[in-house]
Short mmCIF file of C-alpha atoms in Angstrom, two decimals:
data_model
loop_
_atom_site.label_atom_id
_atom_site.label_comp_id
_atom_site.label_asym_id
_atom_site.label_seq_id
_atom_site.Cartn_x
_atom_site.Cartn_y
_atom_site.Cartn_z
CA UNK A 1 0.00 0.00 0.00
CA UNK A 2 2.69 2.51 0.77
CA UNK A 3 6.01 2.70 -1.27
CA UNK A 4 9.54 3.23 0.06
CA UNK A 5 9.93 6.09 2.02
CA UNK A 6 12.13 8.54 0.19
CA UNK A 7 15.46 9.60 1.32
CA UNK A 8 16.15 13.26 3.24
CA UNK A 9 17.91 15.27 1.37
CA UNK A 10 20.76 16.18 4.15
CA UNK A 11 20.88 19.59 2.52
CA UNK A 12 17.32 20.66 4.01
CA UNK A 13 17.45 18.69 6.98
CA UNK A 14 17.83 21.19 10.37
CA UNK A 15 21.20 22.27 11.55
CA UNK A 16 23.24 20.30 13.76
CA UNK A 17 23.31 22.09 17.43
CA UNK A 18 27.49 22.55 18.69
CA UNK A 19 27.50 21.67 22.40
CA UNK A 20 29.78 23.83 23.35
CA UNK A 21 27.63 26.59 22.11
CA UNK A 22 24.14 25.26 23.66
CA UNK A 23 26.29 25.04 26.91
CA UNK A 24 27.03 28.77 26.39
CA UNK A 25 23.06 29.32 26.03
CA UNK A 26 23.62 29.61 22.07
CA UNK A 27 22.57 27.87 19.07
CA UNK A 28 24.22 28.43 15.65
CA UNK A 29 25.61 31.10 17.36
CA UNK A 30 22.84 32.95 18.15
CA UNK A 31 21.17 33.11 22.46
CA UNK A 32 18.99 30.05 22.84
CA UNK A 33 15.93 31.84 24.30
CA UNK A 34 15.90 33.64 20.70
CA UNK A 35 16.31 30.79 19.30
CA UNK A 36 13.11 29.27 20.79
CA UNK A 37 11.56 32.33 19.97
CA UNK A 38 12.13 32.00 16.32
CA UNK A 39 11.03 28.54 16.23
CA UNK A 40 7.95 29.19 17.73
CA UNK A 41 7.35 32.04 15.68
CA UNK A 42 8.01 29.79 12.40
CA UNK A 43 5.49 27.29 14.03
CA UNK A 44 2.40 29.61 14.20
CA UNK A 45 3.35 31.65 10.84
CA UNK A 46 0.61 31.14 7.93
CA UNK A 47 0.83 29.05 5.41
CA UNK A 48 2.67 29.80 2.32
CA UNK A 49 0.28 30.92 -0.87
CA UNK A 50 -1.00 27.20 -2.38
CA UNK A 51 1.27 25.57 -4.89
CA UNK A 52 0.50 25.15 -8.41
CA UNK A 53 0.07 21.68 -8.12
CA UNK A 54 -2.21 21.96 -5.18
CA UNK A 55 -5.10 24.17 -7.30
CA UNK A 56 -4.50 21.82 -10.00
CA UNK A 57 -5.26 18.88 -8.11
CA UNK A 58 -8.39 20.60 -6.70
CA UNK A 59 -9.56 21.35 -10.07
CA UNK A 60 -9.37 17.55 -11.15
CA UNK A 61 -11.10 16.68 -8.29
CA UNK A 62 -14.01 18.60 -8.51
CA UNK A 63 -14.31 17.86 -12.25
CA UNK A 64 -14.09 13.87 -11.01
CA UNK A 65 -16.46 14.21 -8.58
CA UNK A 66 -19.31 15.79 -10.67
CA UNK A 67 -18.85 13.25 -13.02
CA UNK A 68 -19.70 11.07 -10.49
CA UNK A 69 -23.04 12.48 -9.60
CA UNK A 70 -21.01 14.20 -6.10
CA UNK A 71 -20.38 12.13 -3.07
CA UNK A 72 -23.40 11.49 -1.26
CA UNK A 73 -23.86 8.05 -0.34
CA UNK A 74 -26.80 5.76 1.74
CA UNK A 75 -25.51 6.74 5.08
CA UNK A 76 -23.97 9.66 7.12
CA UNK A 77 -23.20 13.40 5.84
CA UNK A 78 -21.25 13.98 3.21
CA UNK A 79 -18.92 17.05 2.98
CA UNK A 80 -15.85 18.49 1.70
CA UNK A 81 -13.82 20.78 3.35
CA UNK A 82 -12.64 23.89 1.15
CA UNK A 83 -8.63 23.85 -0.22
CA UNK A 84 -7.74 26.58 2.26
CA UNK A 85 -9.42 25.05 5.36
CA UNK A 86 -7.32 21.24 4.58
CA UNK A 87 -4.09 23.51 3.80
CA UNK A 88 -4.58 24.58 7.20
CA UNK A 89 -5.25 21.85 9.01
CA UNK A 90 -2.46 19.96 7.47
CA UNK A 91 -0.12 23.09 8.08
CA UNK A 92 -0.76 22.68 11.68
CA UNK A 93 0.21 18.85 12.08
CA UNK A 94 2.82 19.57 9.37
CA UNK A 95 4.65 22.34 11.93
CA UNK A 96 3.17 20.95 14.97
CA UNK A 97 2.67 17.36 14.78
CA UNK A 98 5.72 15.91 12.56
CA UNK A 99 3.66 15.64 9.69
CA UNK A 100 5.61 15.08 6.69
CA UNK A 101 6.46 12.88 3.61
CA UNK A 102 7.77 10.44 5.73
CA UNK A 103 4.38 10.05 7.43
CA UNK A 104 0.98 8.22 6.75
CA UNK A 105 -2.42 9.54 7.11
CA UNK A 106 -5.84 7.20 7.95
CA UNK A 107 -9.06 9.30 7.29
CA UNK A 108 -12.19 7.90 9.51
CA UNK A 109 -15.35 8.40 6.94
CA UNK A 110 -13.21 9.15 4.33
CA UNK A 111 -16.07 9.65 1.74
CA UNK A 112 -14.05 10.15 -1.66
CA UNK A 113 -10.69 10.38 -0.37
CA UNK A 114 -10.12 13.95 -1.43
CA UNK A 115 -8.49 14.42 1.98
CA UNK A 116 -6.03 11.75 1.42
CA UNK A 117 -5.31 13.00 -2.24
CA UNK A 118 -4.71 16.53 -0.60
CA UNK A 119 -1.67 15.03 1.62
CA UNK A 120 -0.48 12.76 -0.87
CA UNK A 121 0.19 15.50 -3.16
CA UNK A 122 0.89 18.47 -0.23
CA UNK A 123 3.45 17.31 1.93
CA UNK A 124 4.04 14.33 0.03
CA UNK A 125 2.94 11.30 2.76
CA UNK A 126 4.04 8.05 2.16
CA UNK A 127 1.11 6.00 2.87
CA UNK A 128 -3.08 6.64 2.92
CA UNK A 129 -5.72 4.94 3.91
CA UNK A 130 -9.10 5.36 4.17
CA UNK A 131 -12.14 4.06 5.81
CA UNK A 132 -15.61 4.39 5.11
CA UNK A 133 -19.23 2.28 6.26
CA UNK A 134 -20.95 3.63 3.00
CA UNK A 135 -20.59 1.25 0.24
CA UNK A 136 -21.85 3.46 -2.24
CA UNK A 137 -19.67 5.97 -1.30
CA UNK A 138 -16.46 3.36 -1.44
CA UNK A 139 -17.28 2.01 -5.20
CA UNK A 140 -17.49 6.32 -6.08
CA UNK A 141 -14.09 6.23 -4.22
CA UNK A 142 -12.58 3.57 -5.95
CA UNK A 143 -13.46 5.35 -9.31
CA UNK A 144 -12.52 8.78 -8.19
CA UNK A 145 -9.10 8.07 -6.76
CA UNK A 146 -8.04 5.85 -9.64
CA UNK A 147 -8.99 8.65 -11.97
CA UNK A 148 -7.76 11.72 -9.93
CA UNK A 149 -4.42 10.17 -9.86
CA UNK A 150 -4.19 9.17 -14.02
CA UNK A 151 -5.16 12.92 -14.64
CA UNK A 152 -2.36 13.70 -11.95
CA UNK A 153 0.35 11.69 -13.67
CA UNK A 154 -0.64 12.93 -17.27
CA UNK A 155 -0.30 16.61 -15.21
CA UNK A 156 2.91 15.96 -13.30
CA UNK A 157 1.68 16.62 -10.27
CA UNK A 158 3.86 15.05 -7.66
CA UNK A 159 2.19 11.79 -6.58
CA UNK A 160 5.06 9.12 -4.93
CA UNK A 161 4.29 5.73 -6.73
CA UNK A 162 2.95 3.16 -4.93
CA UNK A 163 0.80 5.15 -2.69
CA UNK A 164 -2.53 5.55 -4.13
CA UNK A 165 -4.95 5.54 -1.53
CA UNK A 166 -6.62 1.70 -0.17
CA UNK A 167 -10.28 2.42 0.98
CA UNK A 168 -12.01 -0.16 3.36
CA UNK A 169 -15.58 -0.34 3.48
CA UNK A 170 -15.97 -1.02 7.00
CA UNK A 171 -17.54 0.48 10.27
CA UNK A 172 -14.53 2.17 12.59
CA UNK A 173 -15.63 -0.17 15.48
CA UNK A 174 -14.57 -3.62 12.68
CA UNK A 175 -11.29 -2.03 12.81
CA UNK A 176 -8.85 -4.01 14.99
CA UNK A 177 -5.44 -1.15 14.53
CA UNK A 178 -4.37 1.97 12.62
CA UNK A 179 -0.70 0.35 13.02
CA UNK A 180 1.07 1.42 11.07
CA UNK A 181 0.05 4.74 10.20
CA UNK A 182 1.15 8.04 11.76
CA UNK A 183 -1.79 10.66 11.74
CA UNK A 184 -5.90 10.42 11.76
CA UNK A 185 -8.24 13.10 10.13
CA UNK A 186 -11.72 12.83 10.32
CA UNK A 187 -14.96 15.53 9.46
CA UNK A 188 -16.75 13.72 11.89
CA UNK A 189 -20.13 15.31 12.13
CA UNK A 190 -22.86 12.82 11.92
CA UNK A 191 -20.45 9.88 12.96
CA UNK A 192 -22.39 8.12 15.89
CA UNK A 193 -20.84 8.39 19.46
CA UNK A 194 -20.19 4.88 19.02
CA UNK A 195 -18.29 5.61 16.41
CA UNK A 196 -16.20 8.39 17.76
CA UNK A 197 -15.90 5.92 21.47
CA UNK A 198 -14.29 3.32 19.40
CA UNK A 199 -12.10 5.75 17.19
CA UNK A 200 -10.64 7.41 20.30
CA UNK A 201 -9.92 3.12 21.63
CA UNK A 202 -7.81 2.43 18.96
CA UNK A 203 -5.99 5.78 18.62
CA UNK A 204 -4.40 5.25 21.85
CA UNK A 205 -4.24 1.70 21.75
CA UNK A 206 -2.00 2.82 18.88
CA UNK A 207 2.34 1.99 18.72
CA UNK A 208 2.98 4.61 15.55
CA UNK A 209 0.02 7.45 16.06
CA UNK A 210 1.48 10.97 16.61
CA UNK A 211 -1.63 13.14 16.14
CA UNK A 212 -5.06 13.64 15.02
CA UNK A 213 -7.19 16.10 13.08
CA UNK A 214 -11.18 16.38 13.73
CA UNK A 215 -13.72 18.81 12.17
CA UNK A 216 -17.43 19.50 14.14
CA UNK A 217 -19.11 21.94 15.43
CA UNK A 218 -17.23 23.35 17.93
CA UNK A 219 -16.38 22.07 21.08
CA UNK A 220 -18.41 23.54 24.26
CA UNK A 221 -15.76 22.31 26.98
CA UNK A 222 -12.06 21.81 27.46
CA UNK A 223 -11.04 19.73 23.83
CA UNK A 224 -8.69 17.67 24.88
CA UNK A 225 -10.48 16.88 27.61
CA UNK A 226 -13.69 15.89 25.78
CA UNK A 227 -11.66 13.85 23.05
CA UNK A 228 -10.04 12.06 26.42
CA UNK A 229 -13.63 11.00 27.25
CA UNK A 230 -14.03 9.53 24.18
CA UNK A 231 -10.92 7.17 24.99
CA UNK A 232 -8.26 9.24 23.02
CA UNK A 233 -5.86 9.59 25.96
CA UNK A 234 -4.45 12.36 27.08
CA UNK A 235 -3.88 15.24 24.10
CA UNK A 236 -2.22 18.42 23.64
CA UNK A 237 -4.00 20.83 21.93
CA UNK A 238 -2.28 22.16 18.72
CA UNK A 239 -4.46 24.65 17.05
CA UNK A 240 -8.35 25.25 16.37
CA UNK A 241 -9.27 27.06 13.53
CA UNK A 242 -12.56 27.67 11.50
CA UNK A 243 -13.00 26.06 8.37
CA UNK A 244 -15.76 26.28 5.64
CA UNK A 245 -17.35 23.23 3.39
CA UNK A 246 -17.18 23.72 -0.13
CA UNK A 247 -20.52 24.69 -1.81
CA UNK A 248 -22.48 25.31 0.98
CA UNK A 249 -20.16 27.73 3.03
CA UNK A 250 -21.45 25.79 6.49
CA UNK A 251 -18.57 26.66 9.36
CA UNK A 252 -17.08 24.05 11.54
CA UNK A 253 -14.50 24.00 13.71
CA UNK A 254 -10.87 22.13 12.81
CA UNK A 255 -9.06 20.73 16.51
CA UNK A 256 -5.83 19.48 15.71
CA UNK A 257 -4.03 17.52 18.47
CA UNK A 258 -0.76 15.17 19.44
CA UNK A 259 -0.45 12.58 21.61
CA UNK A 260 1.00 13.58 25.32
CA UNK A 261 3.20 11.92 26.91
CA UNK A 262 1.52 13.28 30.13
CA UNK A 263 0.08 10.99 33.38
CA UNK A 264 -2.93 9.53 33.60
CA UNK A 265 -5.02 12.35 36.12
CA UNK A 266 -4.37 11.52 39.87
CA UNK A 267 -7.90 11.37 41.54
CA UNK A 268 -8.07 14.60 43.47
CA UNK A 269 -7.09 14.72 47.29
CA UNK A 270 -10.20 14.44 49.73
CA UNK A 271 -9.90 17.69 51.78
CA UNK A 272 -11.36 17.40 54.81
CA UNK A 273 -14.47 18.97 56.28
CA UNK A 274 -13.96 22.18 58.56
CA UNK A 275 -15.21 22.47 62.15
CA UNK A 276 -19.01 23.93 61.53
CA UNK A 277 -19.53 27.18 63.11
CA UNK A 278 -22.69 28.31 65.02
CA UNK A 279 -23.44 30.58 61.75
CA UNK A 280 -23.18 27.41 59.44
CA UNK A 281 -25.44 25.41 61.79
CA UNK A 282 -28.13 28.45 61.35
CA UNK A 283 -27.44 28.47 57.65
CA UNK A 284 -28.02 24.78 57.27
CA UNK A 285 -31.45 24.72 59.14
CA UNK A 286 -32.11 28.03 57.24
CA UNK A 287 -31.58 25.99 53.51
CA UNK A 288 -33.86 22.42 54.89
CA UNK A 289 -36.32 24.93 56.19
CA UNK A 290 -36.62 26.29 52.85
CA UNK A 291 -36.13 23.15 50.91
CA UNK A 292 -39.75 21.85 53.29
CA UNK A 293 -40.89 24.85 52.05
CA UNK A 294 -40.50 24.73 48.40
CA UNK A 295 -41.64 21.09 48.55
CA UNK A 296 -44.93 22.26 50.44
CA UNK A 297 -45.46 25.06 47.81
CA UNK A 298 -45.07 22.51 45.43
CA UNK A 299 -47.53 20.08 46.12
CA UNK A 300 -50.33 22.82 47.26
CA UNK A 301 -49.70 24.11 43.80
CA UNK A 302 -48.99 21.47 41.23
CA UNK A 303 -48.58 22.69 38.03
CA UNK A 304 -50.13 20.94 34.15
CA UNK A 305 -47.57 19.33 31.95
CA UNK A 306 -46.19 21.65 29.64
CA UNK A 307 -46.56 24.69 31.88
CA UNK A 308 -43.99 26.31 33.78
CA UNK A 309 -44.52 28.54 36.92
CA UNK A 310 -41.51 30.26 38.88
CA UNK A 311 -40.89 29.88 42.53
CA UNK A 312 -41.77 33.74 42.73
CA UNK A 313 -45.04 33.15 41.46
CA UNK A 314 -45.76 30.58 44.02
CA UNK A 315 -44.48 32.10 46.62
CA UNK A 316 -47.18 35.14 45.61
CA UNK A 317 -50.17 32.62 45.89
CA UNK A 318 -48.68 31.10 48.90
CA UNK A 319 -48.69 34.92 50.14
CA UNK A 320 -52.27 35.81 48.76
CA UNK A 321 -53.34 32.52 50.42
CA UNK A 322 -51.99 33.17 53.93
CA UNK A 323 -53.37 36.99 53.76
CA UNK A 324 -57.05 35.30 52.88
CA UNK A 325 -56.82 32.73 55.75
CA UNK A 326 -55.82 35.71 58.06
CA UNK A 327 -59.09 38.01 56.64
CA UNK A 328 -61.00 34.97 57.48
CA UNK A 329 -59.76 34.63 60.76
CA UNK A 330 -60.45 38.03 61.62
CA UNK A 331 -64.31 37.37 60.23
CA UNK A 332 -64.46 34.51 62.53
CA UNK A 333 -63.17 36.38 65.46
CA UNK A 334 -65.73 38.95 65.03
CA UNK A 335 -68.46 37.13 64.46
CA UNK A 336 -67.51 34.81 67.63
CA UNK A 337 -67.33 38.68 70.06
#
């Protein structure tokens, strides 16, 4: 499925670090803590202006796809996300995430592949693989990807041979590894939490995967920690950027994430209870008087399904009430002298 990796050219690979001068707080003779700061700034810079090859590809694929009929399929929602939203997804794990041609990438509801075709072209992976439950959407796959890459040969776009993308039409939770492949993407809106549970299993059951790409809506809690309840493990956080489906303009969100090398979370400490004042003992009876109370309320004033009534108003018949039993108290009293 994936050719021989290619070999570095030594020429581009980063410069060697002298010891001496690291010991002196320097690198390539310039202070380390500017160093850093140059790194990180490369890190977080944009993206350079898309290659020619890049728009070309996305032109063949869009012609491919309407010849198809589009992408839709029997099951799940189909999507594409636009050239500059995948360029900067894969521009994060590319700076980020060690994404690069000597990695592999796995797309979870890979639809047509165009994803896959995107990093096989820009940075140049080694290895893709997609998955997909649809099987009308894997025989359009088939077709597509065998056709995208004969119009990308008779182009010359830059597609390593040997590494045309192998699509398995097969539910995520069939899936027994992602061994050996380096990086996950997925648009997973519309997957089933099932789906996502058993994604996040074998992502950190995993021996090669680095990081992982998702696109939803976004996120209303902590993301890593919501992708650790799905059984991900813990993650670091990369980047999160908006990104827009082709066609329809609809926004998602883009999380893009590496494994940690973190702990599992400790279970917090039990902190022990403080000595209870006089004014907490009043405050406790205070709150169960007033829980008795609201439960009283409540059953002298049930309220019809579908209707909703505040504690304030209830308290203000509770009121009215207790002023008419006093009024005819006072009758009472006077008719009794």
């Amino acid at each position: 499925m994936a050719g021989s990796t290619p070999e570095v050219d030594a020429s581009k690979s980063p410069a060697k670090v002298d010891l001496d001068s690291a010991n002196r707080g320097q690198v390539n003779n310039r202070p380390l803590a500017a160093a850093v700061k140059e790194e990180e700034k490369e890190s977080d810079a944009p993206p350079p202006p898309p290659s020619a090859e890049i728009k070309s590809l996305y032109r063949i694929m869009q012609r491919r796809e309407k010849s198809l009929g589009g992408g839709e399929g029997l099951v799940g929602v189909y999507g594409t996300i636009t050239l500059t939203g995948m360029r900067l997804i894969f521009h994060a794990l590319t700076t980020k995430c060690d994404f690069s041609h000597e990695s592999s990438l796995v797309d979870i509801g890979a639809g047509l592949g165009r994803p896959l075709l995107h990093a096989l072209v820009d940075p140049g992976i080694s290895g893709a693989w997609g998955i997909e439950l649809d099987s009308i959407k894997c025989q359009k796959a088939e077709t597509f990807i065998e056709r995208a890459i004969e119009d990308c040969t008779s182009q010359d776009i830059p597609v390593l041979p040997g590494t045309t993308p192998k699509i398995t039409c097969s539910s995520i939770e069939e899936i027994q590894t992602l061994d050996p492949y380096t990086h996950a993407y997925s648009f997973w809106e519309g997957v089933p939490q099932t789906g996502k549970n058993a994604f996040g299993r074998l992502f950190r059951k995993s021996e090669t995967m680095k990081g992982v790409a998702v696109v939803q809506k976004a996120f209303r809690k902590d993301p890593a920690l919501e992708m650790r309840k799905m059984g991900f493990g813990p993650l670091a956080l990369l980047d999160s950027i908006r990104v827009s489906m082709s066609g329809s303009g609809r926004k998602f969100m883009a999380y893009m994430f590496r494994k940690s090398e973190q702990s599992p979370v400790s279970p917090l400490p039990i902190i022990p209870a403080a000595i209870s004042s006089p004014k907490d003992t009043r405050e406790k009876k205070n709150k169960e008087a007033g829980e008795e109370w609201a439960a009283e309320i409540k059953a002298e004033h049930p309220v019809s399904k579908g209707t909703r009534l505040s504690w304030a108003k209830r308290r203000d018949i509770r009121a009215l009430k207790d002023e008419g039993e006093k009024v005819e108290e006072g009758k009472e009293d006077r008719e009794d002298g």
